[in-house]
PDB file of C-alpha atoms in Angstrom:
ATOM      1  CA  UNK M1417     104.062 107.773  59.840  1.00 68.00           C
ATOM      2  CA  UNK M1418     104.592 103.927  59.462  1.00 74.00           C
ATOM      3  CA  UNK M1419     101.486 101.736  59.674  1.00 74.00           C
ATOM      4  CA  UNK M1420     101.873  98.554  61.506  1.00 70.00           C
ATOM      5  CA  UNK M1421      99.149  95.777  61.327  1.00 73.00           C
ATOM      6  CA  UNK M1422      98.239  93.171  62.941  1.00 71.00           C
ATOM      7  CA  UNK M1423      96.167  91.125  65.715  1.00 71.00           C
ATOM      8  CA  UNK M1424      94.936  93.513  68.335  1.00 68.00           C
ATOM      9  CA  UNK M1425      94.912  92.384  72.175  1.00 68.00           C
ATOM     10  CA  UNK M1426      92.994  95.924  72.917  1.00 68.00           C
ATOM     11  CA  UNK M1427      91.109  97.510  70.354  1.00 69.00           C
ATOM     12  CA  UNK M1428      91.822 101.710  69.699  1.00 69.00           C
ATOM     13  CA  UNK M1429      94.134 103.881  69.300  1.00 72.00           C
ATOM     14  CA  UNK M1430      97.728 102.949  70.754  1.00 70.00           C
ATOM     15  CA  UNK M1431      99.765 105.627  70.998  1.00 74.00           C
ATOM     16  CA  UNK M1432     103.506 104.159  72.558  1.00 76.00           C
ATOM     17  CA  UNK M1433     106.766 102.411  71.286  1.00 81.00           C
ATOM     18  CA  UNK M1434     106.792  99.757  68.852  1.00 77.00           C
ATOM     19  CA  UNK M1435     108.714  96.259  69.198  1.00 78.00           C
ATOM     20  CA  UNK M1436     108.695  94.264  66.202  1.00 77.00           C
ATOM     21  CA  UNK M1437     109.447  90.873  66.242  1.00 76.00           C
ATOM     22  CA  UNK M1438     110.748  89.003  62.893  1.00 80.00           C
ATOM     23  CA  UNK M1439     110.761  84.912  62.979  1.00 81.00           C
ATOM     24  CA  UNK M1440     113.921  84.010  62.447  1.00 83.00           C
ATOM     25  CA  UNK M1441     114.674  80.860  59.940  1.00 84.00           C
ATOM     26  CA  UNK M1442     114.946  77.709  62.346  1.00 84.00           C
ATOM     27  CA  UNK M1443     118.173  75.673  61.779  1.00 88.00           C
ATOM     28  CA  UNK M1444     117.934  72.350  63.187  1.00 88.00           C
ATOM     29  CA  UNK M1445     121.375  70.189  63.936  1.00 90.00           C
ATOM     30  CA  UNK M1446     121.941  66.923  63.579  1.00 92.00           C
ATOM     31  CA  UNK M1447     124.466  65.436  65.815  1.00 91.00           C
ATOM     32  CA  UNK M1448     125.399  61.276  66.322  1.00 93.00           C
ATOM     33  CA  UNK M1449     124.280  59.947  69.649  1.00 93.00           C
ATOM     34  CA  UNK M1450     126.570  57.279  71.084  1.00 95.00           C
ATOM     35  CA  UNK M1451     124.716  56.249  73.924  1.00 96.00           C
ATOM     36  CA  UNK M1452     120.552  56.437  72.715  1.00 95.00           C
ATOM     37  CA  UNK M1453     119.691  54.827  76.642  1.00 97.00           C
ATOM     38  CA  UNK M1454     121.473  57.657  78.649  1.00 97.00           C
ATOM     39  CA  UNK M1455     119.467  60.216  76.246  1.00 96.00           C
ATOM     40  CA  UNK M1456     116.482  58.777  76.493  1.00 97.00           C
ATOM     41  CA  UNK M1457     116.904  58.214  80.171  1.00 98.00           C
ATOM     42  CA  UNK M1458     117.707  62.961  80.758  1.00 97.00           C
ATOM     43  CA  UNK M1459     114.982  63.261  78.551  1.00 97.00           C
ATOM     44  CA  UNK M1460     112.953  61.788  80.700  1.00 98.00           C
ATOM     45  CA  UNK M1461     114.448  63.437  83.738  1.00 98.00           C
ATOM     46  CA  UNK M1462     114.113  66.886  81.971  1.00 98.00           C
ATOM     47  CA  UNK M1463     110.432  66.207  81.087  1.00 98.00           C
ATOM     48  CA  UNK M1464     109.263  65.258  84.910  1.00 98.00           C
ATOM     49  CA  UNK M1465     111.497  68.079  86.181  1.00 98.00           C
ATOM     50  CA  UNK M1466     109.426  70.286  84.201  1.00 97.00           C
ATOM     51  CA  UNK M1467     106.024  68.740  85.149  1.00 97.00           C
ATOM     52  CA  UNK M1468     107.047  68.835  89.044  1.00 97.00           C
ATOM     53  CA  UNK M1469     108.444  73.069  88.228  1.00 97.00           C
ATOM     54  CA  UNK M1470     103.940  73.502  86.961  1.00 94.00           C
ATOM     55  CA  UNK M1471     102.666  72.596  89.471  1.00 94.00           C
ATOM     56  CA  UNK M1472     104.364  73.911  91.993  1.00 94.00           C
ATOM     57  CA  UNK M1473     103.390  77.053  89.944  1.00 92.00           C
ATOM     58  CA  UNK M1474     100.253  76.178  89.844  1.00 91.00           C
ATOM     59  CA  UNK M1475      99.939  75.420  93.724  1.00 92.00           C
ATOM     60  CA  UNK M1476     101.562  78.370  94.755  1.00 92.00           C
ATOM     61  CA  UNK M1477      99.176  80.433  92.188  1.00 90.00           C
ATOM     62  CA  UNK M1478      96.671  78.363  93.540  1.00 90.00           C
ATOM     63  CA  UNK M1479      96.863  80.137  96.993  1.00 91.00           C
ATOM     64  CA  UNK M1480      97.110  83.730  95.874  1.00 89.00           C
ATOM     65  CA  UNK M1481      94.830  83.868  93.044  1.00 89.00           C
ATOM     66  CA  UNK M1482      92.125  80.884  93.266  1.00 88.00           C
ATOM     67  CA  UNK M1483      91.163  77.932  91.697  1.00 86.00           C
ATOM     68  CA  UNK M1484      89.656  79.413  88.300  1.00 83.00           C
ATOM     69  CA  UNK M1485      92.826  81.844  87.507  1.00 84.00           C
ATOM     70  CA  UNK M1486      95.425  79.493  88.950  1.00 80.00           C
ATOM     71  CA  UNK M1487      93.518  76.792  86.426  1.00 78.00           C
ATOM     72  CA  UNK M1488      94.269  79.712  83.505  1.00 72.00           C
TER      73      UNK M1488
END
């Protein structure tokens, strides 16, 4: 039998399958950018799109579960 330790979401004993996720080392690839202004514009557009998607998800949650739970 193997014993694992970690943070518990629910106290007590758990029986079932376990999945262990190990953090891999991240490597950042550096690339020379030919047109920094274009990359900044792409970033700003992606950020705007993400903000719109989050707002849409919030509005959907607001309708389905109410304001208190949608704020989570």
